[in-house]
Amino acid sequence: MDKKQFLQELNELDVAGKSVARLYCDISALAMKYVDFNKRANRCVHYLSIEFLIGRVFFNNLLELGVLDEVNAVLKKKGVDIALFEEIEDAALGNGGLGRLAACYMDSGAAVGLPLYGYGIRYKYGLFRQTFENGFQKEVPDDWQKFGDPWSVRKENESQIIHFADMDVTAVPYDMPLIGKRINGLRLYQAEGSEAAEKISGVLYPDDSSEEGKLLRIRQEYFLSAAAVGDIVREYESRHGNDFHYFARENCIQLNDTHPVFAIPELIRVLKTKGLSYRKALNIAQKVFNYTNHTILPEALECWDKKLLVKILPDIVSILQKMDQTQSRKHRKEGYSEEEIVQTHIYDKGSRRFSMANTAVFVSEKVNGVAEIHSEIIKRDLFAAEYAHHPDKFTNVTNGVAQRRWLELADPELCRIIDEKIGPHWREHFEELASFAPYITDPDVLDGFAAAKEEKKDQLFAYIGKTEGVELGCGKLLYAQVKRLHEYKRQLMTAFVLLRLYFDLKEHKIDGFAPSVFLFGAKSAPGYARAKGIIKYLNEIIKKINADEDTKASLLGVFVTEYNVSYAEKIVAATDVSLQVSTAGLEASGTGNMKFMMNGAVTLGTMDGANIEIVEKAGEESNYIFGARVEEIERLRKDGYDPVAWLREHPEWMRVVSTLIDGTFSDDGTGIFRELYDSLTVGASWHRPDHYFIFRDVDEYYRAVLKVNKDYQEREKFAGKQLANVVNSYYFSSDRSVKDYAERIWHISVKKTKVEEKS
Ligand SMILES: *Cc1c(COP(=O)(O)O)cnc(C)c1O
């Protein structure tokens, strides 16, 4: 980018009388003028994901272009506060961790100089915006494009037609630059042509409880897969014509979870239309695809009814069916037992469904989990049969987060403290953060850090005062649990701990409690009744606590509205204690935990997902671990677990849990609190009682919350624990993750691509 030229033009920009949205578009468009996409490399990686939770790109892009400070200065001179642009809505084309991971990987690919290209859907409406009505979540459509989309370029001439049996849909690409050492692209497709076509890129995760809803989901997944494959093949043909010998050498496709797995049969279908045999096409596919698994929750592993699929994608069905036959023959030859064949097959004759995960595992060269423990669990459980015969297929890449957004942008105060001791070089070579280690016992650094933390809390609390109308005061210890609302993440367990804390404080059962705030942020899937019930319950608890004059000075709660990437940036920087309390074995990795760590929060959590690696790197003494480990949970699942007996033996908890049904709190007659109570004590639908083992862990959780509160009061010593987390967080940079992918899975090197010429 020609920085000088850009800044000069910015200087000349007329700002008088322009709205924020207008200024945003003008400045972004000006920057875009100076963005040159890199030419393709000899080998490219294509990252297919149904979600990209990008967030706000304005600040991040200016930072990556290396002009953020200068733009800030120029605007100041013109009387424009750059903070105004915080009004610009997040691009929330994703739901949570999965989509945010994809966005961080795009950022890191460009930053470290890998030719990594994203493919996704340009939803008209992203994840809904959340409001609360009497404590209940309400969903409002997210019209993220109302401020314009100045960072995207519509590429009409690279549109394609996607065929379904009952309609044709035009896929129009929009390219967003990914800025770093390289300038890569994120290509998002918009569906056009008819009203029915437009629906395909209408909303993220449409309700799929009806058959029509399921068909729409299938259409979305195929739309993304076919558009990406078509684009990759078109690009290849422009260089090699009809000779597909080099296709696998030049292209690598990473499937982010099972949503884009249709890309596999689609590639085979397309190669067949180019004259290749099914065998050859399958062979190429087996060298091109890799699959990342993100969950072992059975309800999240996609299987599609043949009956549905055949209605709109008959050709894909025949290819999947043929693949299933090839697979059975191959597996028999390789000595899979009958049981193993059943476990791995693509098509299940009994249920007449196709397993997208099994399709991905069969074809992919590499399959990875997203944290050490998760990768072990998928080898042992979910894909045990395949692992027994093809152990080399499996690998691990622990997730990471982009430190540019999650540390540099989120917490410049902390960054300055680091710069003062080790200079700014670590910002580009994040592993050099390790050289800050000798300073984390320096009393001046510890004091400086504690003061910076207070400042971040003040900033956050001021923002919360303004947006939520809740006054949180100052000088408080901040505990935070922010993430999607799901029973396995156990926000309900935190609700119980918070209530117990309140009761015990009110009855003077706790000595020397440091005044604390419990902060929650979460959206629930619109159709997930129990999750919505948990939001209401938390809001009721918080209302009660915040109104109590006896305890108010010691304990407050807040459930922030509309938790999203931009909110997360503020929260992770301010938090002292990061609550990561999923049932062991169920959180594949988590990335929220990493963002908190990077900003100097200690983790209070279970041995699950990446928490295990966080504790391994930063030390058990700098974090607070409690609860059952995976082995124990598995034992309890097998040998039996009696939550009702436990409750009976623990009256102090019975009192807490009973508030779900004893009238302490009102659920406005919906009966949802009763359902929550029943889900813990008698089971609900397919769940056994207390399916997520809250009562196994809740008391230990409570003790850990008290312990951390006590430790916090030795502020300097506690700051040392927090800084131990900062120093060791370099491992959780997504720069490291994409380099691991490059080496273990993609077989591309960072060095070679660095010298690629610009287009
Ligand atoms: C990082 C992030 C997540 C993922 O959080 P987990 O705690 O790992 O589940 C979800 N939503 C947003 C907005 C995020 O920034």
PDB file of N, CA and C in Angstrom, residues 442-514:
ATOM      1  N   ASP A 442       8.635  -8.103  38.414  1.00  0.00           N
ATOM      2  CA  ASP A 442       9.030  -6.716  38.671  1.00  0.00           C
ATOM      3  C   ASP A 442       7.848  -5.946  39.287  1.00  0.00           C
ATOM      4  N   PRO A 443       8.008  -5.440  40.508  1.00  0.00           N
ATOM      5  CA  PRO A 443       6.884  -4.784  41.191  1.00  0.00           C
ATOM      6  C   PRO A 443       6.278  -3.634  40.390  1.00  0.00           C
ATOM      7  N   ASP A 444       7.115  -2.896  39.672  1.00  0.00           N
ATOM      8  CA  ASP A 444       6.579  -1.789  38.870  1.00  0.00           C
ATOM      9  C   ASP A 444       5.680  -2.308  37.751  1.00  0.00           C
ATOM     10  N   VAL A 445       6.129  -3.392  37.137  1.00  0.00           N
ATOM     11  CA  VAL A 445       5.327  -3.984  36.065  1.00  0.00           C
ATOM     12  C   VAL A 445       4.005  -4.512  36.628  1.00  0.00           C
ATOM     13  N   LEU A 446       4.088  -5.160  37.784  1.00  0.00           N
ATOM     14  CA  LEU A 446       2.877  -5.717  38.399  1.00  0.00           C
ATOM     15  C   LEU A 446       1.880  -4.610  38.740  1.00  0.00           C
ATOM     16  N   ASP A 447       2.399  -3.539  39.315  1.00  0.00           N
ATOM     17  CA  ASP A 447       1.517  -2.409  39.640  1.00  0.00           C
ATOM     18  C   ASP A 447       0.940  -1.792  38.371  1.00  0.00           C
ATOM     19  N   GLY A 448       1.815  -1.635  37.388  1.00  0.00           N
ATOM     20  CA  GLY A 448       1.376  -1.057  36.115  1.00  0.00           C
ATOM     21  C   GLY A 448       0.283  -1.905  35.480  1.00  0.00           C
ATOM     22  N   PHE A 449       0.472  -3.212  35.553  1.00  0.00           N
ATOM     23  CA  PHE A 449      -0.531  -4.106  34.979  1.00  0.00           C
ATOM     24  C   PHE A 449      -1.858  -3.982  35.730  1.00  0.00           C
ATOM     25  N   ALA A 450      -1.777  -4.011  37.059  1.00  0.00           N
ATOM     26  CA  ALA A 450      -3.015  -3.920  37.853  1.00  0.00           C
ATOM     27  C   ALA A 450      -3.745  -2.608  37.557  1.00  0.00           C
ATOM     28  N   ALA A 451      -2.966  -1.541  37.392  1.00  0.00           N
ATOM     29  CA  ALA A 451      -3.591  -0.243  37.092  1.00  0.00           C
ATOM     30  C   ALA A 451      -4.231  -0.260  35.707  1.00  0.00           C
ATOM     31  N   ALA A 452      -3.541  -0.870  34.745  1.00  0.00           N
ATOM     32  CA  ALA A 452      -4.096  -0.953  33.383  1.00  0.00           C
ATOM     33  C   ALA A 452      -5.395  -1.760  33.388  1.00  0.00           C
ATOM     34  N   LYS A 453      -5.413  -2.837  34.171  1.00  0.00           N
ATOM     35  CA  LYS A 453      -6.625  -3.661  34.287  1.00  0.00           C
ATOM     36  C   LYS A 453      -7.791  -2.819  34.827  1.00  0.00           C
ATOM     37  N   GLU A 454      -7.496  -2.038  35.863  1.00  0.00           N
ATOM     38  CA  GLU A 454      -8.547  -1.174  36.421  1.00  0.00           C
ATOM     39  C   GLU A 454      -9.066  -0.220  35.355  1.00  0.00           C
ATOM     40  N   GLU A 455      -8.136   0.302  34.569  1.00  0.00           N
ATOM     41  CA  GLU A 455      -8.542   1.241  33.531  1.00  0.00           C
ATOM     42  C   GLU A 455      -9.464   0.553  32.512  1.00  0.00           C
ATOM     43  N   LYS A 456      -9.107  -0.671  32.127  1.00  0.00           N
ATOM     44  CA  LYS A 456      -9.956  -1.394  31.170  1.00  0.00           C
ATOM     45  C   LYS A 456     -11.334  -1.683  31.780  1.00  0.00           C
ATOM     46  N   LYS A 457     -11.344  -1.984  33.066  1.00  0.00           N
ATOM     47  CA  LYS A 457     -12.628  -2.222  33.740  1.00  0.00           C
ATOM     48  C   LYS A 457     -13.470  -0.949  33.760  1.00  0.00           C
ATOM     49  N   ASP A 458     -12.791   0.172  34.079  1.00  0.00           N
ATOM     50  CA  ASP A 458     -13.521   1.443  34.092  1.00  0.00           C
ATOM     51  C   ASP A 458     -14.134   1.713  32.720  1.00  0.00           C
ATOM     52  N   GLN A 459     -13.342   1.492  31.689  1.00  0.00           N
ATOM     53  CA  GLN A 459     -13.846   1.727  30.324  1.00  0.00           C
ATOM     54  C   GLN A 459     -15.057   0.829  30.030  1.00  0.00           C
ATOM     55  N   LEU A 460     -14.905  -0.456  30.372  1.00  0.00           N
ATOM     56  CA  LEU A 460     -16.004  -1.397  30.108  1.00  0.00           C
ATOM     57  C   LEU A 460     -17.247  -1.024  30.924  1.00  0.00           C
ATOM     58  N   PHE A 461     -17.045  -0.719  32.197  1.00  0.00           N
ATOM     59  CA  PHE A 461     -18.189  -0.429  33.054  1.00  0.00           C
ATOM     60  C   PHE A 461     -18.888   0.864  32.615  1.00  0.00           C
ATOM     61  N   ALA A 462     -18.092   1.805  32.122  1.00  0.00           N
ATOM     62  CA  ALA A 462     -18.704   3.040  31.610  1.00  0.00           C
ATOM     63  C   ALA A 462     -19.563   2.706  30.385  1.00  0.00           C
ATOM     64  N   TYR A 463     -19.038   1.852  29.530  1.00  0.00           N
ATOM     65  CA  TYR A 463     -19.776   1.444  28.335  1.00  0.00           C
ATOM     66  C   TYR A 463     -21.062   0.701  28.722  1.00  0.00           C
ATOM     67  N   ILE A 464     -20.934  -0.178  29.712  1.00  0.00           N
ATOM     68  CA  ILE A 464     -22.104  -0.944  30.164  1.00  0.00           C
ATOM     69  C   ILE A 464     -23.135  -0.014  30.797  1.00  0.00           C
ATOM     70  N   GLY A 465     -22.646   0.978  31.552  1.00  0.00           N
ATOM     71  CA  GLY A 465     -23.557   1.962  32.132  1.00  0.00           C
ATOM     72  C   GLY A 465     -24.375   2.639  31.046  1.00  0.00           C
ATOM     73  N   LYS A 466     -23.689   2.957  29.967  1.00  0.00           N
ATOM     74  CA  LYS A 466     -24.332   3.675  28.872  1.00  0.00           C
ATOM     75  C   LYS A 466     -25.287   2.765  28.091  1.00  0.00           C
ATOM     76  N   THR A 467     -24.826   1.549  27.762  1.00  0.00           N
ATOM     77  CA  THR A 467     -25.629   0.697  26.874  1.00  0.00           C
ATOM     78  C   THR A 467     -26.648  -0.158  27.621  1.00  0.00           C
ATOM     79  N   GLU A 468     -26.310  -0.597  28.831  1.00  0.00           N
ATOM     80  CA  GLU A 468     -27.216  -1.504  29.540  1.00  0.00           C
ATOM     81  C   GLU A 468     -27.953  -0.788  30.672  1.00  0.00           C
ATOM     82  N   GLY A 469     -27.483   0.390  31.016  1.00  0.00           N
ATOM     83  CA  GLY A 469     -28.107   1.096  32.134  1.00  0.00           C
ATOM     84  C   GLY A 469     -27.850   0.451  33.483  1.00  0.00           C
ATOM     85  N   VAL A 470     -26.719  -0.250  33.609  1.00  0.00           N
ATOM     86  CA  VAL A 470     -26.383  -0.865  34.892  1.00  0.00           C
ATOM     87  C   VAL A 470     -25.105  -0.220  35.414  1.00  0.00           C
ATOM     88  N   GLU A 471     -25.151   0.284  36.653  1.00  0.00           N
ATOM     89  CA  GLU A 471     -23.954   0.910  37.231  1.00  0.00           C
ATOM     90  C   GLU A 471     -23.172  -0.123  38.028  1.00  0.00           C
ATOM     91  N   LEU A 472     -21.920  -0.309  37.670  1.00  0.00           N
ATOM     92  CA  LEU A 472     -21.134  -1.373  38.302  1.00  0.00           C
ATOM     93  C   LEU A 472     -20.050  -0.832  39.233  1.00  0.00           C
ATOM     94  N   GLY A 473     -19.899   0.464  39.276  1.00  0.00           N
ATOM     95  CA  GLY A 473     -18.933   1.043  40.207  1.00  0.00           C
ATOM     96  C   GLY A 473     -17.505   0.853  39.739  1.00  0.00           C
ATOM     97  N   CYS A 474     -16.572   0.853  40.710  1.00  0.00           N
ATOM     98  CA  CYS A 474     -15.182   0.626  40.317  1.00  0.00           C
ATOM     99  C   CYS A 474     -14.456  -0.146  41.402  1.00  0.00           C
ATOM    100  N   GLY A 475     -13.262  -0.578  41.051  1.00  0.00           N
ATOM    101  CA  GLY A 475     -12.463  -1.337  42.003  1.00  0.00           C
ATOM    102  C   GLY A 475     -13.020  -2.718  42.309  1.00  0.00           C
ATOM    103  N   LYS A 476     -13.713  -3.300  41.343  1.00  0.00           N
ATOM    104  CA  LYS A 476     -14.302  -4.632  41.562  1.00  0.00           C
ATOM    105  C   LYS A 476     -13.483  -5.727  40.885  1.00  0.00           C
ATOM    106  N   LEU A 477     -13.622  -6.917  41.417  1.00  0.00           N
ATOM    107  CA  LEU A 477     -13.076  -8.107  40.756  1.00  0.00           C
ATOM    108  C   LEU A 477     -14.096  -8.543  39.701  1.00  0.00           C
ATOM    109  N   LEU A 478     -13.624  -8.741  38.478  1.00  0.00           N
ATOM    110  CA  LEU A 478     -14.569  -9.067  37.401  1.00  0.00           C
ATOM    111  C   LEU A 478     -14.429 -10.516  36.930  1.00  0.00           C
ATOM    112  N   TYR A 479     -15.496 -11.269  37.154  1.00  0.00           N
ATOM    113  CA  TYR A 479     -15.616 -12.631  36.620  1.00  0.00           C
ATOM    114  C   TYR A 479     -16.474 -12.543  35.351  1.00  0.00           C
ATOM    115  N   ALA A 480     -16.094 -13.263  34.291  1.00  0.00           N
ATOM    116  CA  ALA A 480     -16.921 -13.200  33.088  1.00  0.00           C
ATOM    117  C   ALA A 480     -17.117 -14.575  32.458  1.00  0.00           C
ATOM    118  N   GLN A 481     -18.362 -14.820  32.059  1.00  0.00           N
ATOM    119  CA  GLN A 481     -18.660 -16.002  31.240  1.00  0.00           C
ATOM    120  C   GLN A 481     -19.406 -15.509  30.004  1.00  0.00           C
ATOM    121  N   VAL A 482     -18.696 -15.450  28.895  1.00  0.00           N
ATOM    122  CA  VAL A 482     -19.319 -14.998  27.647  1.00  0.00           C
ATOM    123  C   VAL A 482     -19.051 -16.029  26.561  1.00  0.00           C
ATOM    124  N   LYS A 483     -20.095 -16.486  25.925  1.00  0.00           N
ATOM    125  CA  LYS A 483     -20.038 -17.522  24.896  1.00  0.00           C
ATOM    126  C   LYS A 483     -21.468 -17.865  24.510  1.00  0.00           C
ATOM    127  N   ARG A 484     -21.655 -18.625  23.436  1.00  0.00           N
ATOM    128  CA  ARG A 484     -23.014 -19.039  23.086  1.00  0.00           C
ATOM    129  C   ARG A 484     -23.681 -19.682  24.297  1.00  0.00           C
ATOM    130  N   LEU A 485     -25.003 -19.570  24.376  1.00  0.00           N
ATOM    131  CA  LEU A 485     -25.708 -20.219  25.457  1.00  0.00           C
ATOM    132  C   LEU A 485     -25.964 -21.663  25.063  1.00  0.00           C
ATOM    133  N   HIS A 486     -25.394 -22.589  25.807  1.00  0.00           N
ATOM    134  CA  HIS A 486     -25.650 -24.003  25.551  1.00  0.00           C
ATOM    135  C   HIS A 486     -25.549 -24.750  26.868  1.00  0.00           C
ATOM    136  N   GLU A 487     -26.373 -25.777  27.021  1.00  0.00           N
ATOM    137  CA  GLU A 487     -26.349 -26.497  28.302  1.00  0.00           C
ATOM    138  C   GLU A 487     -24.972 -27.073  28.620  1.00  0.00           C
ATOM    139  N   TYR A 488     -24.239 -27.517  27.593  1.00  0.00           N
ATOM    140  CA  TYR A 488     -22.942 -28.126  27.906  1.00  0.00           C
ATOM    141  C   TYR A 488     -21.922 -27.095  28.391  1.00  0.00           C
ATOM    142  N   LYS A 489     -22.133 -25.837  28.071  1.00  0.00           N
ATOM    143  CA  LYS A 489     -21.228 -24.787  28.550  1.00  0.00           C
ATOM    144  C   LYS A 489     -21.532 -24.396  29.993  1.00  0.00           C
ATOM    145  N   ARG A 490     -22.667 -24.847  30.462  1.00  0.00           N
ATOM    146  CA  ARG A 490     -23.076 -24.793  31.869  1.00  0.00           C
ATOM    147  C   ARG A 490     -23.173 -23.392  32.470  1.00  0.00           C
ATOM    148  N   GLN A 491     -23.783 -22.476  31.722  1.00  0.00           N
ATOM    149  CA  GLN A 491     -24.099 -21.182  32.332  1.00  0.00           C
ATOM    150  C   GLN A 491     -25.042 -21.380  33.525  1.00  0.00           C
ATOM    151  N   LEU A 492     -25.853 -22.461  33.472  1.00  0.00           N
ATOM    152  CA  LEU A 492     -26.780 -22.715  34.581  1.00  0.00           C
ATOM    153  C   LEU A 492     -26.018 -23.020  35.868  1.00  0.00           C
ATOM    154  N   MET A 493     -24.868 -23.677  35.733  1.00  0.00           N
ATOM    155  CA  MET A 493     -24.053 -23.965  36.919  1.00  0.00           C
ATOM    156  C   MET A 493     -23.518 -22.658  37.516  1.00  0.00           C
ATOM    157  N   THR A 494     -23.118 -21.729  36.658  1.00  0.00           N
ATOM    158  CA  THR A 494     -22.663 -20.426  37.169  1.00  0.00           C
ATOM    159  C   THR A 494     -23.813 -19.687  37.846  1.00  0.00           C
ATOM    160  N   ALA A 495     -25.010 -19.838  37.295  1.00  0.00           N
ATOM    161  CA  ALA A 495     -26.180 -19.209  37.912  1.00  0.00           C
ATOM    162  C   ALA A 495     -26.342 -19.724  39.345  1.00  0.00           C
ATOM    163  N   PHE A 496     -26.198 -21.027  39.529  1.00  0.00           N
ATOM    164  CA  PHE A 496     -26.325 -21.603  40.876  1.00  0.00           C
ATOM    165  C   PHE A 496     -25.228 -21.073  41.807  1.00  0.00           C
ATOM    166  N   VAL A 497     -24.006 -20.989  41.286  1.00  0.00           N
ATOM    167  CA  VAL A 497     -22.890 -20.502  42.104  1.00  0.00           C
ATOM    168  C   VAL A 497     -23.135 -19.046  42.512  1.00  0.00           C
ATOM    169  N   LEU A 498     -23.612 -18.263  41.583  1.00  0.00           N
ATOM    170  CA  LEU A 498     -23.871 -16.850  41.861  1.00  0.00           C
ATOM    171  C   LEU A 498     -24.942 -16.698  42.939  1.00  0.00           C
ATOM    172  N   LEU A 499     -25.963 -17.518  42.832  1.00  0.00           N
ATOM    173  CA  LEU A 499     -27.060 -17.440  43.800  1.00  0.00           C
ATOM    174  C   LEU A 499     -26.602 -17.895  45.191  1.00  0.00           C
ATOM    175  N   ARG A 500     -25.813 -18.927  45.200  1.00  0.00           N
ATOM    176  CA  ARG A 500     -25.260 -19.422  46.471  1.00  0.00           C
ATOM    177  C   ARG A 500     -24.386 -18.344  47.124  1.00  0.00           C
ATOM    178  N   LEU A 501     -23.609 -17.691  46.307  1.00  0.00           N
ATOM    179  CA  LEU A 501     -22.747 -16.612  46.776  1.00  0.00           C
ATOM    180  C   LEU A 501     -23.604 -15.510  47.411  1.00  0.00           C
ATOM    181  N   TYR A 502     -24.674 -15.206  46.744  1.00  0.00           N
ATOM    182  CA  TYR A 502     -25.584 -14.168  47.225  1.00  0.00           C
ATOM    183  C   TYR A 502     -26.191 -14.562  48.578  1.00  0.00           C
ATOM    184  N   PHE A 503     -26.690 -15.782  48.659  1.00  0.00           N
ATOM    185  CA  PHE A 503     -27.285 -16.244  49.925  1.00  0.00           C
ATOM    186  C   PHE A 503     -26.252 -16.193  51.049  1.00  0.00           C
ATOM    187  N   ASP A 504     -25.055 -16.684  50.757  1.00  0.00           N
ATOM    188  CA  ASP A 504     -24.029 -16.763  51.803  1.00  0.00           C
ATOM    189  C   ASP A 504     -23.534 -15.376  52.212  1.00  0.00           C
ATOM    190  N   LEU A 505     -23.466 -14.467  51.258  1.00  0.00           N
ATOM    191  CA  LEU A 505     -23.071 -13.098  51.611  1.00  0.00           C
ATOM    192  C   LEU A 505     -24.148 -12.445  52.461  1.00  0.00           C
ATOM    193  N   LYS A 506     -25.365 -12.666  52.072  1.00  0.00           N
ATOM    194  CA  LYS A 506     -26.486 -12.053  52.783  1.00  0.00           C
ATOM    195  C   LYS A 506     -26.547 -12.544  54.223  1.00  0.00           C
ATOM    196  N   GLU A 507     -26.159 -13.798  54.397  1.00  0.00           N
ATOM    197  CA  GLU A 507     -26.206 -14.362  55.757  1.00  0.00           C
ATOM    198  C   GLU A 507     -24.858 -14.281  56.453  1.00  0.00           C
ATOM    199  N   HIS A 508     -23.981 -13.467  55.943  1.00  0.00           N
ATOM    200  CA  HIS A 508     -22.658 -13.223  56.546  1.00  0.00           C
ATOM    201  C   HIS A 508     -21.865 -14.492  56.749  1.00  0.00           C
ATOM    202  N   LYS A 509     -21.965 -15.384  55.812  1.00  0.00           N
ATOM    203  CA  LYS A 509     -21.217 -16.643  55.946  1.00  0.00           C
ATOM    204  C   LYS A 509     -19.849 -16.574  55.287  1.00  0.00           C
ATOM    205  N   ILE A 510     -19.563 -15.470  54.610  1.00  0.00           N
ATOM    206  CA  ILE A 510     -18.259 -15.343  53.941  1.00  0.00           C
ATOM    207  C   ILE A 510     -17.505 -14.152  54.524  1.00  0.00           C
ATOM    208  N   ASP A 511     -16.281 -14.406  54.947  1.00  0.00           N
ATOM    209  CA  ASP A 511     -15.459 -13.311  55.474  1.00  0.00           C
ATOM    210  C   ASP A 511     -14.575 -12.750  54.368  1.00  0.00           C
ATOM    211  N   GLY A 512     -14.387 -11.446  54.412  1.00  0.00           N
ATOM    212  CA  GLY A 512     -13.408 -10.798  53.540  1.00  0.00           C
ATOM    213  C   GLY A 512     -13.601 -11.118  52.073  1.00  0.00           C
ATOM    214  N   PHE A 513     -14.760 -10.833  51.590  1.00  0.00           N
ATOM    215  CA  PHE A 513     -15.042 -11.104  50.181  1.00  0.00           C
ATOM    216  C   PHE A 513     -14.734  -9.841  49.368  1.00  0.00           C
ATOM    217  N   ALA A 514     -13.880  -9.975  48.355  1.00  0.00           N
ATOM    218  CA  ALA A 514     -13.564  -8.809  47.514  1.00  0.00           C
ATOM    219  C   ALA A 514     -14.776  -8.491  46.654  1.00  0.00           C
TER     220      ALA A 514
END
